[in-house]
Short mmCIF file of N, CA and C in Angstrom, two decimals:
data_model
loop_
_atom_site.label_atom_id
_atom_site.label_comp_id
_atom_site.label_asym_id
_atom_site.label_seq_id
_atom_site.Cartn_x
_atom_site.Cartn_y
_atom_site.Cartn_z
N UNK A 1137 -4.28 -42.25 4.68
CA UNK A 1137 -5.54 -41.54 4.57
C UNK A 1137 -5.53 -40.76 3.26
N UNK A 1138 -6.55 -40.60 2.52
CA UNK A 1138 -6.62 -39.99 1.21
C UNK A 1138 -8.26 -38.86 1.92
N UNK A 1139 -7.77 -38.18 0.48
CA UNK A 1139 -9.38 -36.98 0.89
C UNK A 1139 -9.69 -36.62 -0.56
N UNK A 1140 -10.87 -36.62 -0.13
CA UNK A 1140 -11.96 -36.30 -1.60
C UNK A 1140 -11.13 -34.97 -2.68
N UNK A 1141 -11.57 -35.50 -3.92
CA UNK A 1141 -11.40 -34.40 -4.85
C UNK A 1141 -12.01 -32.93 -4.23
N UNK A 1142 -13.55 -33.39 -3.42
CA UNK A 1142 -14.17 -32.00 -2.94
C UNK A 1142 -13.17 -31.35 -1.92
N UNK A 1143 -12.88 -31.96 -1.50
CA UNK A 1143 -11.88 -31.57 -0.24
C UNK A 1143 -10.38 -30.51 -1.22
N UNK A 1144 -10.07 -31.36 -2.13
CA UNK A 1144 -9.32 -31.22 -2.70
C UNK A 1144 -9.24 -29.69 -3.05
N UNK A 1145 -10.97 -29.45 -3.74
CA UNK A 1145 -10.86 -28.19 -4.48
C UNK A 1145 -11.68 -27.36 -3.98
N UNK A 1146 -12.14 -27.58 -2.76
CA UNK A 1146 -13.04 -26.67 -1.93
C UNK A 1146 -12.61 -25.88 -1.44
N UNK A 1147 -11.14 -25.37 -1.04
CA UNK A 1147 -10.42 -24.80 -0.08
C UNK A 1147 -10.20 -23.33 -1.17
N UNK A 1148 -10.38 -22.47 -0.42
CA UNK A 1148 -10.19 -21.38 -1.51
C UNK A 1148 -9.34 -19.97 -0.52
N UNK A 1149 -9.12 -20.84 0.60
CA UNK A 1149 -8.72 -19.65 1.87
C UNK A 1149 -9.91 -19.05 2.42
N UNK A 1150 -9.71 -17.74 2.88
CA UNK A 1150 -10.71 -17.00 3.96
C UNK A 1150 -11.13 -15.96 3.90
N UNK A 1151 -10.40 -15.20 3.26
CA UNK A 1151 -11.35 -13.77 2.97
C UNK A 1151 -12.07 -13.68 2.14
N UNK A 1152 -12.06 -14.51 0.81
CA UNK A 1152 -12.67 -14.31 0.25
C UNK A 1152 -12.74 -15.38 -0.95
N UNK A 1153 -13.64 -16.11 -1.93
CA UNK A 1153 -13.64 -17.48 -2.03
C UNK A 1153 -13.77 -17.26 -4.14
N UNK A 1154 -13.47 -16.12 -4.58
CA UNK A 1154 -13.52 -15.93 -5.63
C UNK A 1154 -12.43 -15.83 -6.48
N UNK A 1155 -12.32 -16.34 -7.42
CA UNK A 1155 -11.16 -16.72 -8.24
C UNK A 1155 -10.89 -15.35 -9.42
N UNK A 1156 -10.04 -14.70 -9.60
CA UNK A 1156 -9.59 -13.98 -10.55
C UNK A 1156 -8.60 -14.22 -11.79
N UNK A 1157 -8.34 -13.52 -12.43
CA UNK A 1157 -6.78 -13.56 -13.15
C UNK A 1157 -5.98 -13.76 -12.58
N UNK A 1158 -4.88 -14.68 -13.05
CA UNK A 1158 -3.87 -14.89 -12.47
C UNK A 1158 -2.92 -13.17 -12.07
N UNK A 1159 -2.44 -13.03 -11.13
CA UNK A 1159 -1.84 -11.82 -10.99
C UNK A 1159 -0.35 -11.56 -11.13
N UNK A 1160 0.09 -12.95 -11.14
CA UNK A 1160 1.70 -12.45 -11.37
C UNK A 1160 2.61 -11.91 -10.38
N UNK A 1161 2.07 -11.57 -9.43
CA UNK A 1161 3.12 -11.19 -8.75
C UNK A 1161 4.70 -11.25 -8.59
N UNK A 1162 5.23 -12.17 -8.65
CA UNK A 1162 6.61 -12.20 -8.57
C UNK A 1162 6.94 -12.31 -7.09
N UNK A 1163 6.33 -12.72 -5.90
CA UNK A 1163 6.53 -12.48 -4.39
C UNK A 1163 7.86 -13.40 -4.22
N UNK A 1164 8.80 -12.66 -3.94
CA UNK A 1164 10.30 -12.78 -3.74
C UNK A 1164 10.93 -12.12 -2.75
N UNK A 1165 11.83 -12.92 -1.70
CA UNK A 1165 12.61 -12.25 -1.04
C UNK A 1165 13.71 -12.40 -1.27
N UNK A 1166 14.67 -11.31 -0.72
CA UNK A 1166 16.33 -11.40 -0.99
C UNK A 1166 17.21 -11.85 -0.30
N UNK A 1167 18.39 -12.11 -0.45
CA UNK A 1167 19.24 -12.78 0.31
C UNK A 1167 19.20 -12.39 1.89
N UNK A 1168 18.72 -10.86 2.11
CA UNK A 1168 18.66 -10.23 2.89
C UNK A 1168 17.02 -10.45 3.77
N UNK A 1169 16.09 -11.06 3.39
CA UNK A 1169 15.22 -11.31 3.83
C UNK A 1169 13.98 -10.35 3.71
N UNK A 1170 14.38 -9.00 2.87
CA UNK A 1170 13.14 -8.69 2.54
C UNK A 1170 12.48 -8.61 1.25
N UNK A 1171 11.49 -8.33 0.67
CA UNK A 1171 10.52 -8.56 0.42
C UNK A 1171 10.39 -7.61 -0.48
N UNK A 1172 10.03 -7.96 -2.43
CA UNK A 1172 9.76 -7.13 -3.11
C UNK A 1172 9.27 -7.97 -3.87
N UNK A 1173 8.64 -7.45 -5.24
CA UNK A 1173 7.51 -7.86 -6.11
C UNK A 1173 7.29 -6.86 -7.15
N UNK A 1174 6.44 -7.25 -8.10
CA UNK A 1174 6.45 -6.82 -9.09
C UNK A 1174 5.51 -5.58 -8.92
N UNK A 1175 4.68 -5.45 -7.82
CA UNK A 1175 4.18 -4.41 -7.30
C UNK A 1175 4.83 -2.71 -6.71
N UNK A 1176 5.89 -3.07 -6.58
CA UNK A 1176 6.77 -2.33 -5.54
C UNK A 1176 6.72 -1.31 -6.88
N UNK A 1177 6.46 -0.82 -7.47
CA UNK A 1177 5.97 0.34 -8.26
C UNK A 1177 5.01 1.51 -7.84
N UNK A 1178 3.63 0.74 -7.12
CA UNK A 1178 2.98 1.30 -6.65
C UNK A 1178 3.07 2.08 -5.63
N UNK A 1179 2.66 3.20 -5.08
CA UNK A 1179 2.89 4.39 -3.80
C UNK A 1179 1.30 3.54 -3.02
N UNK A 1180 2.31 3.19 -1.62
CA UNK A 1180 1.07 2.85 -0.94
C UNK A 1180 0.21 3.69 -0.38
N UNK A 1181 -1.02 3.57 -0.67
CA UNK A 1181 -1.84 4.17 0.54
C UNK A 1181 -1.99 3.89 1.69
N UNK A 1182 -1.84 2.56 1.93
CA UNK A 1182 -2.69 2.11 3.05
C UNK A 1182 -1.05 1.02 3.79
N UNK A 1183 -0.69 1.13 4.80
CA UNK A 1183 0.13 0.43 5.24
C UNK A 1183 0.01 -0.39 6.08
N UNK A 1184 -1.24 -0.93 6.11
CA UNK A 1184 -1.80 -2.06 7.40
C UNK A 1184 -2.18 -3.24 6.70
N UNK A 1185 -1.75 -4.28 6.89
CA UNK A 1185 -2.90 -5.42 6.61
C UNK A 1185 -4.41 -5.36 6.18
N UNK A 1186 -4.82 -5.04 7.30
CA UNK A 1186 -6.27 -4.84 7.62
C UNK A 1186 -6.62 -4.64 6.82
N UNK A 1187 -6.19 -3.39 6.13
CA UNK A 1187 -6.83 -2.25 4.92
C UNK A 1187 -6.57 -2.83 3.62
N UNK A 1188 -5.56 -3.63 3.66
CA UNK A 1188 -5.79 -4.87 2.30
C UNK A 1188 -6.36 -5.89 2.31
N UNK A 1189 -6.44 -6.29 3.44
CA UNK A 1189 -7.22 -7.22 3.97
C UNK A 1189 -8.93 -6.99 3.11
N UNK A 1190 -9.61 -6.08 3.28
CA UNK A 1190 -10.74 -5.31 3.32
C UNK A 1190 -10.54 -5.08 1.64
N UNK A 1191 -9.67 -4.88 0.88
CA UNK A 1191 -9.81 -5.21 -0.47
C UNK A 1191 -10.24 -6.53 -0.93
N UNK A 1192 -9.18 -7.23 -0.27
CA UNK A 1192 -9.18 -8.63 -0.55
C UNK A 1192 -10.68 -9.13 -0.32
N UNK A 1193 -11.94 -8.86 0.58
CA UNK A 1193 -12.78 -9.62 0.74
C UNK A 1193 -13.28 -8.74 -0.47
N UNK A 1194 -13.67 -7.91 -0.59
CA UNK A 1194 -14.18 -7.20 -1.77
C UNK A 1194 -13.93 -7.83 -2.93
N UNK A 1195 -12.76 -8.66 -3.57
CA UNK A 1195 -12.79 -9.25 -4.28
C UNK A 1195 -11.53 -7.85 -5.38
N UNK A 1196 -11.39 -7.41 -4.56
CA UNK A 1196 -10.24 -6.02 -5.43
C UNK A 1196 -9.09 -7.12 -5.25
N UNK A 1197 -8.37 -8.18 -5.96
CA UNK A 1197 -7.35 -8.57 -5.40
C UNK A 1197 -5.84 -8.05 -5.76
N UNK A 1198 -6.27 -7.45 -7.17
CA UNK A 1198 -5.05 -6.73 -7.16
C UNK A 1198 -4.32 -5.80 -6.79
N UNK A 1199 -5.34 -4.77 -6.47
CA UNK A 1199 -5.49 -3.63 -5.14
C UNK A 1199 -4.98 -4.43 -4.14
N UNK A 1200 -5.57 -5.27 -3.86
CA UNK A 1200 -5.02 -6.07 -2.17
C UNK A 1200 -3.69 -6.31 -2.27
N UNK A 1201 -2.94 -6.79 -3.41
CA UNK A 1201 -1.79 -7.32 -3.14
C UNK A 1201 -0.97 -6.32 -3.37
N UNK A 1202 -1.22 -5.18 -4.15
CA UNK A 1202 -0.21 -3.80 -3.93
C UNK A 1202 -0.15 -3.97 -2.54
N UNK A 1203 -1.33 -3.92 -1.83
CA UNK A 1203 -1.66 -3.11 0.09
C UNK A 1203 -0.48 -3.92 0.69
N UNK A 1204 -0.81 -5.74 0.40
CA UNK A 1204 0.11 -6.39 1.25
C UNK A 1204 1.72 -5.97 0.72
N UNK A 1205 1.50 -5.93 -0.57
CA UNK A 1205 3.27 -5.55 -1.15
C UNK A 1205 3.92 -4.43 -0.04
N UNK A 1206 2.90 -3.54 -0.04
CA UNK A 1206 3.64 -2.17 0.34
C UNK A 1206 3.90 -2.25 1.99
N UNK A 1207 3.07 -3.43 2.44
CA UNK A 1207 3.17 -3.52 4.00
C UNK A 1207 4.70 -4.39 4.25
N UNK A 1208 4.46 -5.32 3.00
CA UNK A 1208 5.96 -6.23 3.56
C UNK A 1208 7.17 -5.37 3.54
N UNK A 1209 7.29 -4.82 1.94
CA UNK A 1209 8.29 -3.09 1.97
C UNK A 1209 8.70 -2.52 3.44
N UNK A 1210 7.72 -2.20 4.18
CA UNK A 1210 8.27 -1.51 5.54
C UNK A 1210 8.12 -2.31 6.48
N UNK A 1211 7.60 -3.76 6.23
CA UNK A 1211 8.05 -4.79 6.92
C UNK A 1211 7.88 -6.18 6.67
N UNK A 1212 8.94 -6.49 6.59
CA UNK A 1212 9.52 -7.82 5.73
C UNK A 1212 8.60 -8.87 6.58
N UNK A 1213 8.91 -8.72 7.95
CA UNK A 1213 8.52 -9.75 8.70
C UNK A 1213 6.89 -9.45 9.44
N UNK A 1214 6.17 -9.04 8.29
CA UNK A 1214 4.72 -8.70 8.61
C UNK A 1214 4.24 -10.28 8.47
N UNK A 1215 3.63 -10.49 10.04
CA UNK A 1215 2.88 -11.87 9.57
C UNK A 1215 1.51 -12.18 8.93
N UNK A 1216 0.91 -10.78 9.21
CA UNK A 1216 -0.66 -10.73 8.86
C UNK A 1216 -0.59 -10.73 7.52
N UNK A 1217 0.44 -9.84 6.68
CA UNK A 1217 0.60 -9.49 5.39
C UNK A 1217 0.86 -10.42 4.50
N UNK A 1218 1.76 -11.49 5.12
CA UNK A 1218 2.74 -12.72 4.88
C UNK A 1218 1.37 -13.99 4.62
N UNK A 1219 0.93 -13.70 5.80
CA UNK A 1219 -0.70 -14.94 5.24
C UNK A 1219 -0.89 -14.77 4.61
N UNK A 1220 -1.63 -13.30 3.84
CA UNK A 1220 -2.54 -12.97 3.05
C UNK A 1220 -2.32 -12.52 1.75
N UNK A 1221 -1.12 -12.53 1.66
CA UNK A 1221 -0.15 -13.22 0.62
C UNK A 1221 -0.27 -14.43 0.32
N UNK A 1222 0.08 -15.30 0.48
CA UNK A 1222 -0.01 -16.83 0.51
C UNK A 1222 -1.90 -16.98 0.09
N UNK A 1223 -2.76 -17.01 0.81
CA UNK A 1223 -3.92 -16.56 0.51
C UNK A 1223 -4.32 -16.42 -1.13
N UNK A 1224 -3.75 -15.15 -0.73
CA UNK A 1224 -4.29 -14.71 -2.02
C UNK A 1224 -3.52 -15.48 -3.45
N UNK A 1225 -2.64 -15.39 -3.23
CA UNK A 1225 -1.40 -16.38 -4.66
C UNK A 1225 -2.27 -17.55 -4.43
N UNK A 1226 -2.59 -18.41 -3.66
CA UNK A 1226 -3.30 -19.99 -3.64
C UNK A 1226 -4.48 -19.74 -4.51
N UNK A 1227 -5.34 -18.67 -3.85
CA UNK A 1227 -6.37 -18.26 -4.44
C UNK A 1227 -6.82 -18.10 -5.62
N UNK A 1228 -5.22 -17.37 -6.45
CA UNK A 1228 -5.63 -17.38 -8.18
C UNK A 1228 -4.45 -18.51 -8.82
N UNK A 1229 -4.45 -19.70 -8.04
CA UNK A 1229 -3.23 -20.99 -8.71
C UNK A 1229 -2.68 -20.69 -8.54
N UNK A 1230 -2.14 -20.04 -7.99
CA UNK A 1230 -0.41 -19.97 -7.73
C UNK A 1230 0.17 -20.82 -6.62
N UNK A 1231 -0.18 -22.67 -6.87
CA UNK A 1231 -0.22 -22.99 -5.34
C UNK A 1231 1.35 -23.16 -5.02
N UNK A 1232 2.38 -23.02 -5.68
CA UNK A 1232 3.63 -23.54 -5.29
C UNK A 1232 4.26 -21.97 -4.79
N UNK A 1233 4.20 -20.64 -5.48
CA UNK A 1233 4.28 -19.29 -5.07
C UNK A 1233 3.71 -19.36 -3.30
N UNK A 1234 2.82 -19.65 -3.25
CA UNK A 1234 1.82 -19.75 -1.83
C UNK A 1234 2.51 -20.62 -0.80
N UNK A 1235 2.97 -21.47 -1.48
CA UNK A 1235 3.73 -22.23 -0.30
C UNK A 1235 5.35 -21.54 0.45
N UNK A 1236 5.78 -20.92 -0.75
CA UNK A 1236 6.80 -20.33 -0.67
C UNK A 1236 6.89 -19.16 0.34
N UNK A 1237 5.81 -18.69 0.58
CA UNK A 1237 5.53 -17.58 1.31
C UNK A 1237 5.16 -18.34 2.49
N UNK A 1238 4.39 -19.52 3.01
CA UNK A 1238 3.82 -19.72 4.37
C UNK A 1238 5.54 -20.18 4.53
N UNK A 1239 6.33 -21.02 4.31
CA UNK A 1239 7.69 -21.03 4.36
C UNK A 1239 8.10 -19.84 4.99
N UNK A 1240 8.28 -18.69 4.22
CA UNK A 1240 8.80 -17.99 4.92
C UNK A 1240 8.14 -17.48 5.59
N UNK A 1241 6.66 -17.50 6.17
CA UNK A 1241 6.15 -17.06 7.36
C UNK A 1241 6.38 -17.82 8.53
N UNK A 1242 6.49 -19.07 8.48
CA UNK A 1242 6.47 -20.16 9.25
C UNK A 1242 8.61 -19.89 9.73
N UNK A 1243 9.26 -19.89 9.13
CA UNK A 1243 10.83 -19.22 9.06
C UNK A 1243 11.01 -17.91 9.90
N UNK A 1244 10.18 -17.01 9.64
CA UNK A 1244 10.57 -15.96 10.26
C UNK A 1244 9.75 -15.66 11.59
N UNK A 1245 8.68 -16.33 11.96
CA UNK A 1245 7.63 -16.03 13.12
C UNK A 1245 7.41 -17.08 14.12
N UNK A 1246 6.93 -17.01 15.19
CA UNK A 1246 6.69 -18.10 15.77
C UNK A 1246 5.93 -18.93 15.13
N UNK A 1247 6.20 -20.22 15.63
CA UNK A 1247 5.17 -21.13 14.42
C UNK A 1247 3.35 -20.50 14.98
N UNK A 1248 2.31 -20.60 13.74
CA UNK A 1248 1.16 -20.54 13.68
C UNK A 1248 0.55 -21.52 13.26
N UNK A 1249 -0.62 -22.01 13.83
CA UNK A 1249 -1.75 -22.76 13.22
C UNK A 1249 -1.88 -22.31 12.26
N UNK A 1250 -2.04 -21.47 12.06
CA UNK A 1250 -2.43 -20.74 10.11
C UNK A 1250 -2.20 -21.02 9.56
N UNK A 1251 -1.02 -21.01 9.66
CA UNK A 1251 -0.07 -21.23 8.25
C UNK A 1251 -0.09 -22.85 7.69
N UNK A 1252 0.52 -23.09 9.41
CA UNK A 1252 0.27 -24.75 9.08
C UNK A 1252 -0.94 -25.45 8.16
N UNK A 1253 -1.96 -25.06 8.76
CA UNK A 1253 -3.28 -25.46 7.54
C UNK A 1253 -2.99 -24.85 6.75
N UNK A 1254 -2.80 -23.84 5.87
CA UNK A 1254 -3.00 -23.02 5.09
C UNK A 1254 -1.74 -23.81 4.20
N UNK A 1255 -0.82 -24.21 4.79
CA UNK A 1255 0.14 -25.10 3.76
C UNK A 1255 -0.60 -26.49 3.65
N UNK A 1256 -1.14 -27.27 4.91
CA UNK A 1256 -2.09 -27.96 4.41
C UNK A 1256 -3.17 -28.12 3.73
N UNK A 1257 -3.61 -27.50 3.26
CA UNK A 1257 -5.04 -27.16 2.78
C UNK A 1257 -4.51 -27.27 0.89
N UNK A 1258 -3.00 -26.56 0.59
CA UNK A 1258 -2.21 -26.41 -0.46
C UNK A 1258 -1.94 -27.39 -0.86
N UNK A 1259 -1.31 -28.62 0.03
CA UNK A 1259 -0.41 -29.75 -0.13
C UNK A 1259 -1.88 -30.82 -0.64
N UNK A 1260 -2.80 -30.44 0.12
CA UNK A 1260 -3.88 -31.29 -0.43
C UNK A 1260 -4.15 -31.03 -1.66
N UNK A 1261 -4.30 -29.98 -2.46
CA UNK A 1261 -4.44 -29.50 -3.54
C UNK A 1261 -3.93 -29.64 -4.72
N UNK A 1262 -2.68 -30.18 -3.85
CA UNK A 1262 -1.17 -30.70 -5.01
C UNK A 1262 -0.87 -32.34 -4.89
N UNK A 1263 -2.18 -32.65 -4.12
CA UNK A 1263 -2.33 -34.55 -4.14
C UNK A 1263 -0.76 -35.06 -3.20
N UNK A 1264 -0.67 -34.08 -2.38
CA UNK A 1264 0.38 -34.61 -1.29
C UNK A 1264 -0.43 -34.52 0.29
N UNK A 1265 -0.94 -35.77 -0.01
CA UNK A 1265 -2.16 -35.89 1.21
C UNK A 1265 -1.01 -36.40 2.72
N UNK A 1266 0.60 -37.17 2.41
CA UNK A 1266 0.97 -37.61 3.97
C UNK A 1266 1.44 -35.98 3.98
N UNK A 1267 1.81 -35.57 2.80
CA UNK A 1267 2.71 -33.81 3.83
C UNK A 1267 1.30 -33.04 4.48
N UNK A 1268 0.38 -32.94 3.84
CA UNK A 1268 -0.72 -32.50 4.02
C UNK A 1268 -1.47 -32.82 5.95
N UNK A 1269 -1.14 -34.05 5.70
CA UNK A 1269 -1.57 -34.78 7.18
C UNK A 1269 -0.21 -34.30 8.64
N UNK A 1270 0.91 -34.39 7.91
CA UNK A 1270 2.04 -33.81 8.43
C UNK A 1270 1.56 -31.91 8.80
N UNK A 1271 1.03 -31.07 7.71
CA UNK A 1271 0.91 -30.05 8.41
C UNK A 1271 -0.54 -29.86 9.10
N UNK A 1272 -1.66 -30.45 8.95
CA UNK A 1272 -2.64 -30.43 9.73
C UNK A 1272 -1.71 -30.69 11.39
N UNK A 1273 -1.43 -31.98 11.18
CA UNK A 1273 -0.76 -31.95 12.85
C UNK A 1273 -0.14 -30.93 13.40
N UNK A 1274 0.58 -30.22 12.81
CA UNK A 1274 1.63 -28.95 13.08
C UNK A 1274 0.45 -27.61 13.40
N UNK A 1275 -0.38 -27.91 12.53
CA UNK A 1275 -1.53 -26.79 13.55
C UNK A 1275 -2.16 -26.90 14.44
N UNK A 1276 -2.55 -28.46 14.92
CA UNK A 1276 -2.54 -28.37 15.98
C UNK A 1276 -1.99 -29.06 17.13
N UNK A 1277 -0.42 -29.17 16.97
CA UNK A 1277 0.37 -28.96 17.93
C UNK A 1277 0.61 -27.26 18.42
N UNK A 1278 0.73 -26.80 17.50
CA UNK A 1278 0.76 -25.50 18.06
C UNK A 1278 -0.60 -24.57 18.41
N UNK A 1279 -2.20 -24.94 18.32
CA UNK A 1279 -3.01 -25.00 18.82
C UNK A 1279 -3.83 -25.34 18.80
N UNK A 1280 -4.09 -26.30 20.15
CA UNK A 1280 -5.13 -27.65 19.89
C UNK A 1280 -6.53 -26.80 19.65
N UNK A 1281 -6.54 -25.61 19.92
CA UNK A 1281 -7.96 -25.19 19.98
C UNK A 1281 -8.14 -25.18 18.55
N UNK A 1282 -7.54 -24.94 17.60
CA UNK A 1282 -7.49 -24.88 16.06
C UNK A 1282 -8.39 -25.23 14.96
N UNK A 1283 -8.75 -26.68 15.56
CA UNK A 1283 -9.28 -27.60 14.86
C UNK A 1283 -10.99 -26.96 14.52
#
């Protein structure tokens, strides 16, 4: 099975569908499994997802990714933070950074439909349509309601 170029380049994630500067991040974990970046400079305000989340649709994405930085900081194994990460790096090209992160969301959490597309949606992007078809299935094996 193959899928359209539209398919290809339509996918922009979910909060928000607008493309910025590349941001650089640096999203890296350590041998130890947590989580720092080129952000980790910043004093968080906000330590929830949510509340970066809520940048992120705004289109603040660099604001957003301090929020998620500072959430993974006090917790490595944040899954909400860990999407929207991935998200957001896909969002401004960073599609191989993005994968790296649903990896380690998909590694450290119970498996999610999310992610699974959300690496599919990537793999399509990068003209790897059988891995692509490989993680569509994986979302919904883990929930048929998904689709």
């Amino acid at each position: 099975m193959s899928f359209s170029n539209k398919a290809r380049s339509s996918y922009s994630g979910t909060p928000h569908s607008s493309h910025g500067p590349n941001l650089g991040t640096g999203v890296q974990f350590n041998r130890s499994g947590a989580f720092h970046g080129s952000c980790s400079r910043f004093v968080p305000l906000a330590l929830r997802p949510q509340d970066a989340l809520a940048l992120h649709r705004q289109g603040k994405h660099e604001l957003a990714m301090q929020r998620y930085v500072s959430v993974l900081q006090t917790d490595p194994k944040n899954l909400d933070a860990l999407y929207y990460v991935a998200v957001l790096a896909i969002q401004q090209g960073q599609l191989e950074e993005g994968l790296k992160v649903i990896a380690r969301g998909l590694d450290i959490g119970p498996a999610q439909a999310r992610f699974h597309n959300l690496r599919g949606q990537t793999q399509l992007r990068l003209n790897k349509d059988q891995d692509a078809l490989a993680s569509f299935g994986a979302a919904i094996e883990c929930d048929p309601g998904f689709v």
